Tab-separated table of C-alpha atoms in Angstrom:
chain	number	residue	atom	x	y	z
L	186	MET	CA	107.922	99.841	120.201
L	187	GLU	CA	108.734	96.182	120.836
L	188	THR	CA	105.161	95.612	122.069
L	189	ILE	CA	103.690	97.280	118.963
L	190	LYS	CA	105.974	95.208	116.737
L	191	ASN	CA	104.864	91.980	118.430
L	192	VAL	CA	101.196	92.921	118.027
L	193	LEU	CA	101.704	93.639	114.311
L	194	ILE	CA	103.534	90.334	113.804
L	195	GLU	CA	100.904	88.303	115.682
L	196	ASN	CA	98.142	89.977	113.631
L	197	ASN	CA	100.076	89.971	110.351
L	198	LEU	CA	97.032	89.603	108.107
L	199	VAL	CA	95.428	92.700	109.647
L	200	THR	CA	98.769	94.478	109.220
L	201	ALA	CA	98.794	93.454	105.556
L	202	PHE	CA	95.304	94.870	104.989
L	203	ALA	CA	96.355	98.130	106.656
L	204	LEU	CA	99.495	98.396	104.518
L	205	ILE	CA	97.631	97.636	101.271
L	206	GLY	CA	94.868	100.066	102.250
L	207	PHE	CA	97.369	102.849	102.847
L	208	THR	CA	99.183	102.021	99.586
L	209	MET	CA	95.925	102.176	97.619
L	210	TYR	CA	94.921	105.460	99.283
L	211	PHE	CA	98.330	106.976	98.508
L	212	SER	CA	98.256	105.641	94.918
L	213	TYR	CA	94.819	107.076	94.177
L	214	PHE	CA	95.848	110.373	95.790
L	215	ILE	CA	98.850	110.558	93.450
L	216	SER	CA	96.654	109.547	90.510
L	217	THR	CA	94.110	112.277	91.236
L	218	LYS	CA	96.439	115.120	92.194
L	219	LEU	CA	99.380	114.568	89.857
L	220	THR	CA	97.921	112.841	86.794
L	221	ARG	CA	94.268	113.968	87.031
L	222	GLY	CA	93.189	110.342	86.737
L	223	LYS	CA	95.035	109.702	83.474
L	224	LEU	CA	97.348	107.193	85.172
L	225	HIS	CA	95.055	104.926	87.152
L	226	GLY	CA	95.670	104.437	90.852
L	227	SER	CA	95.912	100.664	90.414
L	228	ALA	CA	98.844	101.062	88.011
L	229	ILE	CA	100.660	103.258	90.550
L	230	ALA	CA	99.874	100.748	93.312
L	231	ILE	CA	101.366	97.901	91.274
L	232	MET	CA	104.564	99.889	90.687
L	233	ILE	CA	104.821	100.616	94.422
L	234	GLY	CA	104.162	96.927	95.150
L	235	LEU	CA	106.960	95.848	92.802
L	236	LEU	CA	109.386	98.282	94.449
L	237	LEU	CA	108.438	97.030	97.928
L	238	ALA	CA	108.796	93.407	96.792
L	239	TYR	CA	112.261	94.196	95.398
L	240	TYR	CA	113.212	95.920	98.646
L	241	GLY	CA	111.971	93.001	100.743
L	242	GLY	CA	113.844	90.461	98.639
L	243	THR	CA	117.031	92.541	98.714
L	244	VAL	CA	116.977	93.066	102.484
L	245	THR	CA	116.140	89.481	103.478
L	246	GLY	CA	117.629	87.539	100.572
L	247	GLY	CA	114.386	85.542	100.524
L	248	GLU	CA	112.015	84.520	97.758
L	249	LYS	CA	108.704	86.085	98.862
L	250	GLY	CA	109.538	89.764	98.641
L	251	LEU	CA	108.124	91.903	101.448
L	252	ALA	CA	106.428	88.826	102.972
L	253	ASP	CA	109.872	87.563	104.056
L	254	ILE	CA	109.953	90.381	106.621
L	255	SER	CA	108.140	88.977	109.666
L	256	ILE	CA	106.012	92.058	110.303
L	257	PHE	CA	104.671	91.873	106.721
L	258	ALA	CA	104.233	88.079	106.564
L	259	GLY	CA	100.469	88.517	106.177
L	260	ILE	CA	100.999	89.877	102.669
L	261	GLY	CA	101.921	86.338	101.631
L	262	ILE	CA	98.435	85.214	102.697
L	263	MET	CA	96.603	88.261	101.392
L	264	GLY	CA	98.333	87.999	98.019
L	265	GLY	CA	97.825	84.243	97.790
L	266	GLY	CA	95.612	82.389	95.367
L	267	MET	CA	92.601	82.042	97.688
L	268	LEU	CA	91.882	85.750	98.225
L	269	ARG	CA	92.936	86.576	94.664
L	270	ASP	CA	90.436	84.150	93.177
L	271	LEU	CA	87.727	85.312	95.586
L	272	ALA	CA	88.260	88.918	94.454
L	273	ILE	CA	88.128	87.923	90.774
L	274	ILE	CA	84.994	85.797	91.142
L	275	SER	CA	83.195	88.475	93.188
L	276	THR	CA	83.258	90.846	90.215
L	277	ALA	CA	80.708	88.635	88.445
L	278	PHE	CA	78.040	89.648	90.974
L	279	GLY	CA	77.845	93.111	89.407
L	280	VAL	CA	76.878	91.704	86.012
L	281	ASN	CA	73.509	92.123	84.326
L	282	PHE	CA	73.081	88.834	82.446
L	283	ASN	CA	70.782	90.390	79.856
L	284	GLN	CA	73.811	92.430	78.805
L	285	VAL	CA	75.984	89.302	78.857
L	286	LYS	CA	73.739	87.641	76.261
L	287	SER	CA	74.212	90.602	73.938
L	288	ALA	CA	77.922	89.763	73.550
L	289	GLY	CA	76.890	86.437	71.994
L	290	VAL	CA	79.293	84.456	69.856
L	291	ILE	CA	81.599	87.459	69.388
L	292	GLY	CA	82.388	87.515	73.099
L	293	PHE	CA	83.203	83.798	73.011
L	294	ILE	CA	85.414	84.112	69.940
L	295	SER	CA	87.262	87.066	71.479
L	296	LEU	CA	88.565	84.776	74.225
L	297	PHE	CA	90.355	82.519	71.744
L	298	ILE	CA	91.616	85.411	69.613
L	299	GLY	CA	92.983	87.136	72.719
L	300	ILE	CA	94.778	84.060	74.054
L	301	PHE	CA	96.301	82.980	70.744
L	302	LEU	CA	97.376	86.508	69.762
L	303	SER	CA	99.010	87.290	73.132
L	304	PHE	CA	100.631	83.856	73.286
L	305	PHE	CA	102.263	84.091	69.884
L	306	ILE	CA	103.493	87.638	70.546
L	307	GLY	CA	105.174	86.170	73.628
L	308	VAL	CA	106.642	83.363	71.508
L	309	ILE	CA	108.168	85.923	69.128
L	310	VAL	CA	109.664	87.827	72.075
L	311	ALA	CA	111.075	84.599	73.565
L	312	LEU	CA	112.665	83.622	70.250
L	313	SER	CA	114.131	87.089	69.766
L	314	PHE	CA	115.896	86.767	73.128
L	315	GLY	CA	117.430	83.429	72.188
L	316	TYR	CA	115.139	80.913	73.887
L	317	SER	CA	114.837	77.677	71.921
L	318	SER	CA	113.368	75.137	74.350
L	319	PRO	CA	109.635	74.468	73.744
L	320	VAL	CA	109.085	74.560	77.517
L	321	ASP	CA	110.717	77.984	77.885
L	322	ILE	CA	109.015	79.410	74.798
L	323	THR	CA	105.592	78.155	75.903
L	324	THR	CA	106.023	79.473	79.449
L	325	ILE	CA	107.018	82.970	78.314
L	326	GLY	CA	104.216	82.968	75.736
L	327	ALA	CA	101.742	81.965	78.436
L	328	GLY	CA	103.023	84.756	80.686
L	329	THR	CA	102.362	87.236	77.910
L	330	ALA	CA	98.763	86.040	77.912
L	331	THR	CA	98.592	86.877	81.616
L	332	TYR	CA	100.902	86.647	84.604
L	333	ILE	CA	98.672	83.992	86.204
L	334	VAL	CA	98.750	81.654	83.201
L	335	GLY	CA	102.572	81.910	82.969
L	336	PRO	CA	103.384	80.308	86.347
L	337	VAL	CA	100.615	77.716	85.946
L	338	THR	CA	102.008	76.694	82.561
L	339	GLY	CA	105.640	76.797	83.726
L	340	SER	CA	104.884	74.640	86.772
L	341	ALA	CA	102.985	72.108	84.663
L	342	LEU	CA	105.799	71.838	82.110
L	343	GLY	CA	108.692	71.911	84.574
L	344	ALA	CA	110.171	75.260	83.497
L	345	SER	CA	112.977	76.818	85.532
L	346	SER	CA	112.198	79.446	88.155
L	347	GLU	CA	114.026	82.076	86.065
L	348	VAL	CA	111.796	81.466	83.050
L	349	ILE	CA	108.668	81.472	85.220
L	350	THR	CA	109.794	84.811	86.676
L	351	LEU	CA	110.211	86.197	83.155
L	352	SER	CA	106.706	85.014	82.275
L	353	ILE	CA	105.299	86.840	85.302
L	354	ALA	CA	107.235	89.987	84.340
L	355	ALA	CA	105.814	89.830	80.803
L	356	GLY	CA	102.290	89.535	82.173
L	357	LEU	CA	102.790	92.421	84.594
L	358	ILE	CA	104.031	94.675	81.804
L	359	LYS	CA	100.972	93.811	79.739
L	360	SER	CA	98.703	94.451	82.735
L	361	MET	CA	100.222	97.861	83.435
L	362	LEU	CA	100.086	98.902	79.772
L	363	THR	CA	96.414	97.883	79.678
L	364	MET	CA	95.704	99.954	82.794
L	365	ILE	CA	97.441	103.011	81.408
L	366	PHE	CA	96.279	103.047	77.793
L	367	THR	CA	92.670	101.788	78.041
L	368	PRO	CA	91.208	105.225	78.976
L	369	PHE	CA	93.035	106.842	76.057
L	370	ALA	CA	91.977	104.190	73.534
L	371	ALA	CA	88.360	103.825	74.727
L	372	LYS	CA	86.948	106.589	72.537
L	373	PHE	CA	88.604	105.242	69.386
L	374	ILE	CA	87.518	101.598	69.850
L	375	GLY	CA	83.956	102.248	71.021
L	376	LEU	CA	84.582	101.024	74.553
L	377	ASP	CA	81.476	102.608	76.061
L	378	ASN	CA	78.955	99.787	76.621
L	379	PRO	CA	78.785	96.368	78.350
L	380	ARG	CA	79.018	94.418	75.069
L	381	SER	CA	82.228	96.110	73.962
L	382	ALA	CA	83.619	95.794	77.511
L	383	MET	CA	83.078	92.034	77.430
L	384	ILE	CA	84.782	91.726	74.051
L	385	PHE	CA	87.626	93.916	75.308
L	386	GLY	CA	88.057	91.715	78.389
L	387	GLY	CA	88.115	88.621	76.184
L	388	LEU	CA	90.764	90.093	73.902
L	389	MET	CA	93.024	91.527	76.584
L	390	GLY	CA	92.653	89.041	79.425
L	391	THR	CA	94.723	90.313	82.390
L	392	THR	CA	91.818	90.772	84.817
L	393	SER	CA	93.623	93.353	86.963
L	394	GLY	CA	94.686	95.437	83.960
L	395	THR	CA	91.273	95.251	82.313
L	396	ALA	CA	89.422	96.095	85.543
L	397	ALA	CA	91.672	99.071	86.326
L	398	GLY	CA	91.575	100.359	82.744
L	399	LEU	CA	87.792	100.128	82.616
L	400	ALA	CA	87.496	101.740	86.055
L	401	ALA	CA	89.361	104.742	84.695
L	402	THR	CA	87.079	104.729	81.631
L	403	ASP	CA	83.675	103.964	83.168
L	404	PRO	CA	83.319	102.049	86.479
L	405	LYS	CA	79.995	100.544	85.318
L	406	LEU	CA	81.869	98.546	82.660
L	407	VAL	CA	84.253	96.858	85.122
L	408	PRO	CA	82.166	93.733	85.954
L	409	TYR	CA	81.625	92.919	82.270
L	410	GLY	CA	85.242	93.234	81.208
L	411	ALA	CA	86.489	91.503	84.355
L	412	MET	CA	84.141	88.564	83.847
L	413	THR	CA	85.341	87.669	80.353
L	414	ALA	CA	88.929	88.390	81.410
L	415	THR	CA	88.442	85.817	84.162
L	416	PHE	CA	87.204	83.262	81.615
L	417	TYR	CA	90.264	84.187	79.548
L	418	THR	CA	92.527	83.276	82.472
L	419	GLY	CA	90.837	79.911	83.009
L	420	LEU	CA	90.896	79.081	79.304
L	421	GLY	CA	94.554	80.104	79.065
L	422	CYS	CA	95.443	77.791	81.967
L	423	LEU	CA	93.874	74.930	79.978
L	424	LEU	CA	95.210	75.735	76.501
L	425	CYS	CA	98.777	76.906	77.170
L	426	PRO	CA	100.252	73.842	78.898
L	427	SER	CA	98.419	71.458	76.553
L	428	LEU	CA	97.321	72.478	73.048
L	429	LEU	CA	99.639	75.455	72.582
L	430	TYR	CA	102.596	73.556	74.050
L	431	PHE	CA	101.896	70.731	71.610
L	432	ILE	CA	101.910	73.226	68.708
L	433	ILE	CA	105.232	74.704	69.874
L	434	GLN	CA	106.732	71.217	70.214
L	435	LEU	CA	105.763	70.348	66.651
L	436	THR	CA	107.107	73.665	65.366
L	437	PHE	CA	110.428	73.735	67.231
């Protein structure tokens, strides 16, 4: 057992891929057998990931969740920004650009509507919980836009680690709600073609939530929604720590 443990530690990235692969297989099995696909496997996988991260942090007292356990250290690399961004960018290769053109100006406008709407919902939530500092309010608002924009904004503005954590939590909740409710709402909002998928991705952002929700609706729509959701993330990282922070400063 000691030899196996040493092999797993020395090849921690391979171990991480094996663990994530098993988690995804188990999550999709649960999704198919227990929820008949209504609760997407990605949403279940995220919940399992959060529980494992909590367990890892509790056991080790560290700050990296399960990655603080030596045998699972590769998860810190696998879940890092490099592989995350590679996975997001790779979705664009499934796009038919003739369909992209059909979204036109509406697709572009949806990006701004989505960012501003999510941000100001987050601002309202922050105020309702007693936050009054423009830095804290902006960071939580940015996290509501998406859990990637929250930490970027918080780091740029010098927010505390607690507030940055809250911004990530807000983004994760939004992502999971998007995963769960997209298949149910698709019929009512006309989410059945590439153009509407692009507009949806621009309004919702949260690439992981949009991709999983669209996968449960129609896998062919995933690249379109994920692409505009990716632009949403980049635009949010530019607007939240600059323009939107300036607006919050003037207001509060």
